[in-house]
Short mmCIF file of N, CA and C in Angstrom, two decimals:
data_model
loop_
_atom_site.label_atom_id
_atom_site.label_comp_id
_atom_site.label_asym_id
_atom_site.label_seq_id
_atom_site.Cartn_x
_atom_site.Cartn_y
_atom_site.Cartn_z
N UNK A 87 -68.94 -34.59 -6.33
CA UNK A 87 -68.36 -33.60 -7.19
C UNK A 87 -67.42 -32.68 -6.42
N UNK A 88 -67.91 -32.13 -5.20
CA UNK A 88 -67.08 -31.35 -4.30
C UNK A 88 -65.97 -32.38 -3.93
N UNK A 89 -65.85 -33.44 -3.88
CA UNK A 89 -64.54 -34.17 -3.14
C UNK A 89 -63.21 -34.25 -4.67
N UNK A 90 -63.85 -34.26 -5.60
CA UNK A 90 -62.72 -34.03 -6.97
C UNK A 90 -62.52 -32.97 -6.85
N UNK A 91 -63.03 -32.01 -6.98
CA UNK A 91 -62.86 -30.73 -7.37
C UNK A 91 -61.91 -30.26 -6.30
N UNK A 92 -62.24 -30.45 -4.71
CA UNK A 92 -60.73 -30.91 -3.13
C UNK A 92 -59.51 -31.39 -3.86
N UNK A 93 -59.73 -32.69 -4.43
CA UNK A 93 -58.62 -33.52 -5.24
C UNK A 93 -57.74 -32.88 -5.96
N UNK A 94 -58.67 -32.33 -6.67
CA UNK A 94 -57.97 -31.71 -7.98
C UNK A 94 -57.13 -30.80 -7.56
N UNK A 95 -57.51 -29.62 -7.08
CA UNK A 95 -56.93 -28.75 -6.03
C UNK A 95 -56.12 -29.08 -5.24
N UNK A 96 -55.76 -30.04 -4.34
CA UNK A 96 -54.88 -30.22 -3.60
C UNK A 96 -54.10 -30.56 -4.26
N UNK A 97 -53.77 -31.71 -5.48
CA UNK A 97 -52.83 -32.23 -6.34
C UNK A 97 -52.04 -31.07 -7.16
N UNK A 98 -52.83 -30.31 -7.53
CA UNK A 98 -52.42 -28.88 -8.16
C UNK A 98 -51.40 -28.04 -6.95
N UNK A 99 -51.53 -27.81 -6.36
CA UNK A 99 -50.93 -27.00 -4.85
C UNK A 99 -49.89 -27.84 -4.76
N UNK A 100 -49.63 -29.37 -4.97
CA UNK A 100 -48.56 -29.97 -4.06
C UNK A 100 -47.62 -30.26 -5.66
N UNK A 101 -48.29 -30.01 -6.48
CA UNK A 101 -47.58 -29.83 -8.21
C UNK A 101 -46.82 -28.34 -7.98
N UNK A 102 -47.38 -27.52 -7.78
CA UNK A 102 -47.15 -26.15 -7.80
C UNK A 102 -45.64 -26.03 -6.24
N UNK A 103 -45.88 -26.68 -5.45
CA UNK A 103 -45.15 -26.60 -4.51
C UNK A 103 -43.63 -27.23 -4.79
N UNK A 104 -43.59 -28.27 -5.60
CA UNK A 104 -42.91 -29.59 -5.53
C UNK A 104 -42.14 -28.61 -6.90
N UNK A 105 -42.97 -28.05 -7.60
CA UNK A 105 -42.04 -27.34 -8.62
C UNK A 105 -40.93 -26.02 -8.15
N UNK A 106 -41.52 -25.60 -7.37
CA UNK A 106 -40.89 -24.22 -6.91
C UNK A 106 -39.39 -24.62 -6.03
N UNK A 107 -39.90 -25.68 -5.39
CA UNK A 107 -38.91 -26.60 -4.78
C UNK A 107 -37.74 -26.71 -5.59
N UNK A 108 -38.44 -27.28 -6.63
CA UNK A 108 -37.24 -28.21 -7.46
C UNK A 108 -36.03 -26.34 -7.98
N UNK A 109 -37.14 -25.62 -8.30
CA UNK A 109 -36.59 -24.20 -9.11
C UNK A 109 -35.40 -23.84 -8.12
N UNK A 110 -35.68 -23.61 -6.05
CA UNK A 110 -35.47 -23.11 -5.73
C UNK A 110 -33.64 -23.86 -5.69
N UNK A 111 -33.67 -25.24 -5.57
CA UNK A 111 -32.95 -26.13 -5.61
C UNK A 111 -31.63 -26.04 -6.51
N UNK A 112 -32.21 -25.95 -7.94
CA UNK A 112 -31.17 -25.43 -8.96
C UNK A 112 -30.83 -24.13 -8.84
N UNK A 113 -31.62 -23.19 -8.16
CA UNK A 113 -31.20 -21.94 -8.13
C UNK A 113 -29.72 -21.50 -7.11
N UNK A 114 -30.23 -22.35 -6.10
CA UNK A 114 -29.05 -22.00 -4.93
C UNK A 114 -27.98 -23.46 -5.45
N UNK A 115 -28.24 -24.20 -6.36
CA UNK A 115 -26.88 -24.97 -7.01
C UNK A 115 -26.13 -23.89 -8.20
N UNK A 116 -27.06 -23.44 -8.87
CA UNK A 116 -26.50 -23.01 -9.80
C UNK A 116 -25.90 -21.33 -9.36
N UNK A 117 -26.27 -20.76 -8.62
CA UNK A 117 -25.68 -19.09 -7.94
C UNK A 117 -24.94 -19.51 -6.85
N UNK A 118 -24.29 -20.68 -6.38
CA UNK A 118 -23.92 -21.26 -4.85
C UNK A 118 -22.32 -20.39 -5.30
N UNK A 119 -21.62 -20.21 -5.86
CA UNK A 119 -20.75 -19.15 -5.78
C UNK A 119 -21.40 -17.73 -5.35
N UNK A 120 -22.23 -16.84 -6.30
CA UNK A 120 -22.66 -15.78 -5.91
C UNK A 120 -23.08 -15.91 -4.34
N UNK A 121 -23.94 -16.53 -3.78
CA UNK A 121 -24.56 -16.52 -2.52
C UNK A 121 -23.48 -16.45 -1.63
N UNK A 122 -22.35 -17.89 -1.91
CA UNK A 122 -21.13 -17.69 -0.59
C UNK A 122 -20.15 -16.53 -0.55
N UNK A 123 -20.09 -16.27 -1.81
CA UNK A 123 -19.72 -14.75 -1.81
C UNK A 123 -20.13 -13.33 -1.35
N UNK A 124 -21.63 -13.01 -1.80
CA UNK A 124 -22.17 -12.44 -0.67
C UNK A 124 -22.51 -12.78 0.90
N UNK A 125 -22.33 -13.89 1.00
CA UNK A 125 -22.16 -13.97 2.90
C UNK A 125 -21.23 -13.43 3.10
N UNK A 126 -19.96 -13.73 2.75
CA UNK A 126 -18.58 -13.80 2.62
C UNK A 126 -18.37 -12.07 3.03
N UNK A 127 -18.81 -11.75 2.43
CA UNK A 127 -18.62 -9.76 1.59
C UNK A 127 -19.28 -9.16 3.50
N UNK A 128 -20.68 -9.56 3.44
CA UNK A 128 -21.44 -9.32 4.55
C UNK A 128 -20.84 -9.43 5.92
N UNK A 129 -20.58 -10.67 5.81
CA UNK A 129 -19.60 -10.73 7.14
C UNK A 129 -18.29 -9.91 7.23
N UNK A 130 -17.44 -9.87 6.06
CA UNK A 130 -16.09 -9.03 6.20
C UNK A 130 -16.91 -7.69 6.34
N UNK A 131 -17.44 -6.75 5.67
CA UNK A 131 -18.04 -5.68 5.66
C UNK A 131 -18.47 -5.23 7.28
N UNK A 132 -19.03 -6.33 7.93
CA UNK A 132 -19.53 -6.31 9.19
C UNK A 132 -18.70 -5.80 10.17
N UNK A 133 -17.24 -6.76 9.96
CA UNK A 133 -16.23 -7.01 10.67
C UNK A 133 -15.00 -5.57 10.90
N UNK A 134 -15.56 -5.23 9.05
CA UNK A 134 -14.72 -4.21 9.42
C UNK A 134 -14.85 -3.27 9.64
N UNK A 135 -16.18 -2.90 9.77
CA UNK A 135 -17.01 -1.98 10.84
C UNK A 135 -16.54 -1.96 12.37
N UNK A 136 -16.98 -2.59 12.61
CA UNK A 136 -16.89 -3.29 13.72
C UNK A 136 -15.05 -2.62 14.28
N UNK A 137 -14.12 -3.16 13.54
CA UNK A 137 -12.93 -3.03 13.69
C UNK A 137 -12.19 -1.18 13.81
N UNK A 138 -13.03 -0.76 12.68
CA UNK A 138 -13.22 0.97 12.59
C UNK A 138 -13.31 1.79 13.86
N UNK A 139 -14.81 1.26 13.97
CA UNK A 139 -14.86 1.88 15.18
C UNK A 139 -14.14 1.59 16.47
N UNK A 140 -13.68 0.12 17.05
CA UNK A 140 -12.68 -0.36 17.60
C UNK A 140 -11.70 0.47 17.85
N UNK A 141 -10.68 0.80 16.75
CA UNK A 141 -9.59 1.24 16.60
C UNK A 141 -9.57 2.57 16.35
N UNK A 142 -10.58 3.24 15.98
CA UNK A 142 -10.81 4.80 16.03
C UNK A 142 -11.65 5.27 17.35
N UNK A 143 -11.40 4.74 18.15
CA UNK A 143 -12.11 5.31 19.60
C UNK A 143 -11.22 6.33 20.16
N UNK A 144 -11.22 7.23 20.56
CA UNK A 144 -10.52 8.38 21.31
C UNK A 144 -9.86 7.83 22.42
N UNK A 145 -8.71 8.01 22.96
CA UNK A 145 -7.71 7.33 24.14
C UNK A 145 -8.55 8.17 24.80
N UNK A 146 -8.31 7.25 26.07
CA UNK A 146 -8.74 7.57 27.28
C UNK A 146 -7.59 8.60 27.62
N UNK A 147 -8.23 9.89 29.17
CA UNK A 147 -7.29 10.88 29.10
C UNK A 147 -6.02 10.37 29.89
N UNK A 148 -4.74 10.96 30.38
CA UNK A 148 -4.14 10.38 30.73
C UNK A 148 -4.49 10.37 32.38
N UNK A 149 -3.86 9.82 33.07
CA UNK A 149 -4.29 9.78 34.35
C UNK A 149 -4.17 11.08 35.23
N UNK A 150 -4.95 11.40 36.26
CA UNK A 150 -4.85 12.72 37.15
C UNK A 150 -3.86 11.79 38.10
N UNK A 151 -2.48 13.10 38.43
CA UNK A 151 -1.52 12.72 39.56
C UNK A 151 -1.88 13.97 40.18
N UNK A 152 -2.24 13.32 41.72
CA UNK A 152 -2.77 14.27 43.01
C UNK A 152 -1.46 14.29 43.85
N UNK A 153 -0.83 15.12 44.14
CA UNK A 153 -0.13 15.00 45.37
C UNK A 153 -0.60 15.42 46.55
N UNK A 154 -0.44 14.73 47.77
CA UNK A 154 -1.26 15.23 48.65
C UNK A 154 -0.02 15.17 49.90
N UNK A 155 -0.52 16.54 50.68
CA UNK A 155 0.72 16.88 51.64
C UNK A 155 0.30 16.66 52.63
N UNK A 156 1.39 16.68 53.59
CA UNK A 156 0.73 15.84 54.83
C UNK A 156 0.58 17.36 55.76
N UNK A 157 -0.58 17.05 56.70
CA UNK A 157 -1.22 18.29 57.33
C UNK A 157 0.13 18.49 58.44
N UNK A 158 -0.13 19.54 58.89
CA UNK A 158 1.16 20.18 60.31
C UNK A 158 -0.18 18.92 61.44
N UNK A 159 1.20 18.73 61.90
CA UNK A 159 0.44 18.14 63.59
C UNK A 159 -0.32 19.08 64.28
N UNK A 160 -1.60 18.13 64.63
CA UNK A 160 -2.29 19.05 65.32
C UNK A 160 -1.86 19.53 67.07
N UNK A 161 -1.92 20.62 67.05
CA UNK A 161 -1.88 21.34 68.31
C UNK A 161 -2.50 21.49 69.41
N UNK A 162 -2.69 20.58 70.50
CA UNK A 162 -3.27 20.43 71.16
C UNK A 162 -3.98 21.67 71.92
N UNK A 163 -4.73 21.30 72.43
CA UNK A 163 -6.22 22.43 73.05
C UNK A 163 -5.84 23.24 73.96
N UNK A 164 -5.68 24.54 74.62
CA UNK A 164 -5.14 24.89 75.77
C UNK A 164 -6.23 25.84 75.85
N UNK A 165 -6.48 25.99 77.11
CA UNK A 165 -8.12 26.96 77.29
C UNK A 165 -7.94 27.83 77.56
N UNK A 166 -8.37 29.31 77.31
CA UNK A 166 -7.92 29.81 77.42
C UNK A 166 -8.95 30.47 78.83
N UNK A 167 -7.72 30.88 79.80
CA UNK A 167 -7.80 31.04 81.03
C UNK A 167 -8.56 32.14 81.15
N UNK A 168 -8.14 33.02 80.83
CA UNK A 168 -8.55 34.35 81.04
C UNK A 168 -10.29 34.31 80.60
N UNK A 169 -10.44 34.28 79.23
CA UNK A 169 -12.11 34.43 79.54
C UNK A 169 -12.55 33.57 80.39
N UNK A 170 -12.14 32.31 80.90
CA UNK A 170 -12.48 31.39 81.83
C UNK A 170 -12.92 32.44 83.06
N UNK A 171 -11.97 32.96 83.32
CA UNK A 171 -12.06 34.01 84.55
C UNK A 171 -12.93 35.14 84.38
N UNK A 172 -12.67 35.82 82.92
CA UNK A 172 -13.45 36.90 82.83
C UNK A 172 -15.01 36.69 82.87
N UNK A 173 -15.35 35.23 82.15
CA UNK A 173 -16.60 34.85 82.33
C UNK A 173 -17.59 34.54 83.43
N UNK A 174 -16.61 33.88 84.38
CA UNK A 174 -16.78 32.98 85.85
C UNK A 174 -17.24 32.15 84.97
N UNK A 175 -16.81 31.14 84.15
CA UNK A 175 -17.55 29.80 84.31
C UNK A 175 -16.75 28.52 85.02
N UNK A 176 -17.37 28.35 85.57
CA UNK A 176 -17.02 27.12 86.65
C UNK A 176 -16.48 25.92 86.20
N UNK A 177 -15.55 24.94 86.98
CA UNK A 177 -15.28 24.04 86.16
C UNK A 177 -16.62 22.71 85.67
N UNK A 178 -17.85 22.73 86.60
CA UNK A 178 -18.45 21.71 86.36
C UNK A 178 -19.27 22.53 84.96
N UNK A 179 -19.44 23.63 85.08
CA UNK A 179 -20.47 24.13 83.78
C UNK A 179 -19.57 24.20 82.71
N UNK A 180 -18.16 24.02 82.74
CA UNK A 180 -17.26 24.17 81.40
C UNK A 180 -17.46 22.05 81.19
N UNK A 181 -17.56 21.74 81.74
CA UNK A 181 -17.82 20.12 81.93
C UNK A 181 -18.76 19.76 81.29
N UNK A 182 -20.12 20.80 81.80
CA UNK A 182 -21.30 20.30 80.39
C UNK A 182 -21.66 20.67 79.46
N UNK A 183 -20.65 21.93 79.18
CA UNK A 183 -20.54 22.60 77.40
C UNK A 183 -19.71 21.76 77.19
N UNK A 184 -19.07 21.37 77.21
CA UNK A 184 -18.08 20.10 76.65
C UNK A 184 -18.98 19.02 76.08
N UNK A 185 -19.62 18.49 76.92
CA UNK A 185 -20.68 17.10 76.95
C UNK A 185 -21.86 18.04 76.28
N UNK A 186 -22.64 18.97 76.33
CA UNK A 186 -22.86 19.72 75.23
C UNK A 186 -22.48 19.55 73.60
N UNK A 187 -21.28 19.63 73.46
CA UNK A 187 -20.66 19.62 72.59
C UNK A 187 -20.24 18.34 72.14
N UNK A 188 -20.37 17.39 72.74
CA UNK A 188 -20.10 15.82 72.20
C UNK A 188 -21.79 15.71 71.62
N UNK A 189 -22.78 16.26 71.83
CA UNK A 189 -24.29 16.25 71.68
C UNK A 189 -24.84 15.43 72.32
N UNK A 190 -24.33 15.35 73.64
CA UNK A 190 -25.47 14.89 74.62
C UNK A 190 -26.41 15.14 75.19
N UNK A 191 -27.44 14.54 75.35
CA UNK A 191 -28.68 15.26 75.81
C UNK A 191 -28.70 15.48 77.76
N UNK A 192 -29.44 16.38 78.02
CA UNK A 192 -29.43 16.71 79.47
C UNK A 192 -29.40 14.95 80.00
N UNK A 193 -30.47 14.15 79.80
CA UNK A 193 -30.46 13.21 80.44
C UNK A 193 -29.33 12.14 80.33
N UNK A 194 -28.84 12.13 79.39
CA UNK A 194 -27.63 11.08 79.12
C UNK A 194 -25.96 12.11 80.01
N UNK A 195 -26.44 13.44 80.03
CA UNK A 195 -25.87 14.03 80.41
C UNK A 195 -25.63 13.84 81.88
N UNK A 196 -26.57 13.88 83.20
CA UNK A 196 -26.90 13.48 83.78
C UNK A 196 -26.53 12.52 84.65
N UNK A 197 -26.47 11.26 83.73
CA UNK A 197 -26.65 9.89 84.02
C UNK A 197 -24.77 9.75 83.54
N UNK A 198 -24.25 10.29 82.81
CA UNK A 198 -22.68 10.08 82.60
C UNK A 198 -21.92 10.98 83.88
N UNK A 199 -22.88 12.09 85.08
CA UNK A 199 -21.98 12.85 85.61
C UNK A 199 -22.61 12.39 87.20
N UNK A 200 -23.65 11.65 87.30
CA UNK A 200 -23.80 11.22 88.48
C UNK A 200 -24.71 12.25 88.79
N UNK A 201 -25.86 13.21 88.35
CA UNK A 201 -26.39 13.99 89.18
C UNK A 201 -27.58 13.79 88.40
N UNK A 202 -28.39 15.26 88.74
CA UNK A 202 -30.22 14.73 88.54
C UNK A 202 -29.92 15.84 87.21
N UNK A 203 -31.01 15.60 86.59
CA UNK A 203 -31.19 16.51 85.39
C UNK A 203 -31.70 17.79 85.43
N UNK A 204 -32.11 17.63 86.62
CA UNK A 204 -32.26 19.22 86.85
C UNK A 204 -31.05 20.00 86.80
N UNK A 205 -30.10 19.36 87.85
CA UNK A 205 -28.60 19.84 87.67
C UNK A 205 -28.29 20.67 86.71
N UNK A 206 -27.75 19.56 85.65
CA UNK A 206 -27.62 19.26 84.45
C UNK A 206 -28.19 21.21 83.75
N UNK A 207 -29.45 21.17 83.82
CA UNK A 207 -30.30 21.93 83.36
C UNK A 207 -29.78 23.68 83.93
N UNK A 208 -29.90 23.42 84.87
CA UNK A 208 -29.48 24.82 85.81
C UNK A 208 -28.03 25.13 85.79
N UNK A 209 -26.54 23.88 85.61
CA UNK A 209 -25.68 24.46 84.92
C UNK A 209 -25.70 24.83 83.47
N UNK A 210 -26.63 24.03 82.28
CA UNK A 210 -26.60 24.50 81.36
C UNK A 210 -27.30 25.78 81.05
N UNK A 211 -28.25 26.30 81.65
CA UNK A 211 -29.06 27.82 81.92
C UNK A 211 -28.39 28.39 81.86
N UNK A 212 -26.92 28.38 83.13
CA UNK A 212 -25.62 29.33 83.57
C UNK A 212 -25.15 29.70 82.51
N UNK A 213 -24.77 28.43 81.66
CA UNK A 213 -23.67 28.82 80.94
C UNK A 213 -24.16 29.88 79.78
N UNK A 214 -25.25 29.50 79.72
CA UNK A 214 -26.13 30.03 78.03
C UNK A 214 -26.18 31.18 78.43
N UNK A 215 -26.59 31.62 79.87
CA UNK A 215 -26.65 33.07 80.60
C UNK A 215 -25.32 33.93 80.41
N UNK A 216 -24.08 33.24 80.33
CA UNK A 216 -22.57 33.42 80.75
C UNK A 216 -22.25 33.54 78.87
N UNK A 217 -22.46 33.06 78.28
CA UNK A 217 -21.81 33.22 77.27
C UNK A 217 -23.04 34.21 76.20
N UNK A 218 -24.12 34.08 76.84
CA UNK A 218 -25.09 35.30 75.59
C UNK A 218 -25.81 34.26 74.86
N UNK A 219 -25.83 32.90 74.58
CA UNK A 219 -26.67 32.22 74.20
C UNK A 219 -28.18 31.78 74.15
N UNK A 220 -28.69 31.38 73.64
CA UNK A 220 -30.15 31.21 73.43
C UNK A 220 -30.44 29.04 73.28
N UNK A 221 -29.92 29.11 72.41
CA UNK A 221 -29.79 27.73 72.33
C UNK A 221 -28.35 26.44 71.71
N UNK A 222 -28.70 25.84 72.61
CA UNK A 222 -27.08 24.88 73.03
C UNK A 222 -26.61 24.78 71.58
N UNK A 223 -26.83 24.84 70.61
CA UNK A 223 -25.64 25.09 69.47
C UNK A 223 -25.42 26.45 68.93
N UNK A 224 -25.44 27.50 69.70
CA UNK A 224 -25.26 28.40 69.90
C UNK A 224 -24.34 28.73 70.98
N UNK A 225 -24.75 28.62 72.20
CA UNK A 225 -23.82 27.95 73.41
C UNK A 225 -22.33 27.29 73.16
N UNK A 226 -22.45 26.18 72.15
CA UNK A 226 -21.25 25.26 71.94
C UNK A 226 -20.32 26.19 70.96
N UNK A 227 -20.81 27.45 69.90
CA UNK A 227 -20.44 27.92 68.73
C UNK A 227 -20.03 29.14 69.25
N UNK A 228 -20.34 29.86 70.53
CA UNK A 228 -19.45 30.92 71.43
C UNK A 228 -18.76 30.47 72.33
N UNK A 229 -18.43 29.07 72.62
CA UNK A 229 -17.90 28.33 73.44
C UNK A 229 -16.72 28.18 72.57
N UNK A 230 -16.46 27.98 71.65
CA UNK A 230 -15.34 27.75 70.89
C UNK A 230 -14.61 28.70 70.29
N UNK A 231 -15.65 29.93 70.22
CA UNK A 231 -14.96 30.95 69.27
C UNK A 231 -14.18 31.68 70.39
N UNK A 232 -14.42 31.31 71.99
CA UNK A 232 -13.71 31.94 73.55
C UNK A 232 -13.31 31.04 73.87
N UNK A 233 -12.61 30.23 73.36
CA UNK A 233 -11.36 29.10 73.72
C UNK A 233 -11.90 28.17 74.59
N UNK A 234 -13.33 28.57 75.38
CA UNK A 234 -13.34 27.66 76.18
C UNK A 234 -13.60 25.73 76.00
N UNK A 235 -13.70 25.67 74.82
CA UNK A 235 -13.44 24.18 74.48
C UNK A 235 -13.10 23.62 72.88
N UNK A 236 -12.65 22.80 72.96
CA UNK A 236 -12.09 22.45 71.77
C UNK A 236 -12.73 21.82 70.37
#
């Protein structure tokens, strides 16, 4: 009894299916104008969206013109003598505020001038003593503002 009553039911479902089919069939034969027409509409509508905004975008601004001048030649370094003198700094301790000033360290310092780092150390003491300094970028920043290096 349960295997008819399956039967019955399934035959019904594939009746019911096979009809909707057939409905859906004549439906898109018989509206097949309306339908390609609304694609039709959808897509142009799309397009000309699309195109709107395209063509109504704000120009870009116009370009920045920089002119740029050419700097005065630079003027080479001349030391100035006098605090040289007024200071007493020596030529080897004006040698390692220089190398100071490239940011070398005592030991590379040292090792580029042929001596021991103590050296090194005891002319840089001088100078920091000689110019009022505390520490070597301080040293290098009254060293420049008194001509003595470039």
């Amino acid at each position: 009894m349960n295997r008819h009553v399956f039967l019955y039911g399934l035959l019904g479902g594939l009746l019911i299916a096979l009809l909707k089919a057939i409905e859906y069939r004549f439906l898109v034969v018989e509206y097949s104008v309306e339908i390609y027409g609304g694609l039709i509409a959808v897509i142009f509508a799309g397009l000309g969206v699309w195109l709107g905004l395209r063509i109504t975008r704000p120009a870009p601004p116009p370009p920045t013109v920089v002119t740029i001048e050419a700097a005065p030649p630079p003027t080479p370094f001349v030391r100035d003598a006098m605090q040289v003198e007024t200071l007493g700094v020596t030529p080897r301790e004006l040698e390692i505020l220089e190398l100071i000033a490239q940011g070398l360290s005592n030991r590379e310092i040292a090792t580029k001038l042929f001596v021991s780092e103590n050296t090194v150390k005891t002319h840089s003491s001088r100078v920091f003593d000689k110019l009022g300094a505390r520490r070597r970028t301080q040293a290098v920043q009254f060293g420049k503002q008194r001509g003595l290096i470039a």
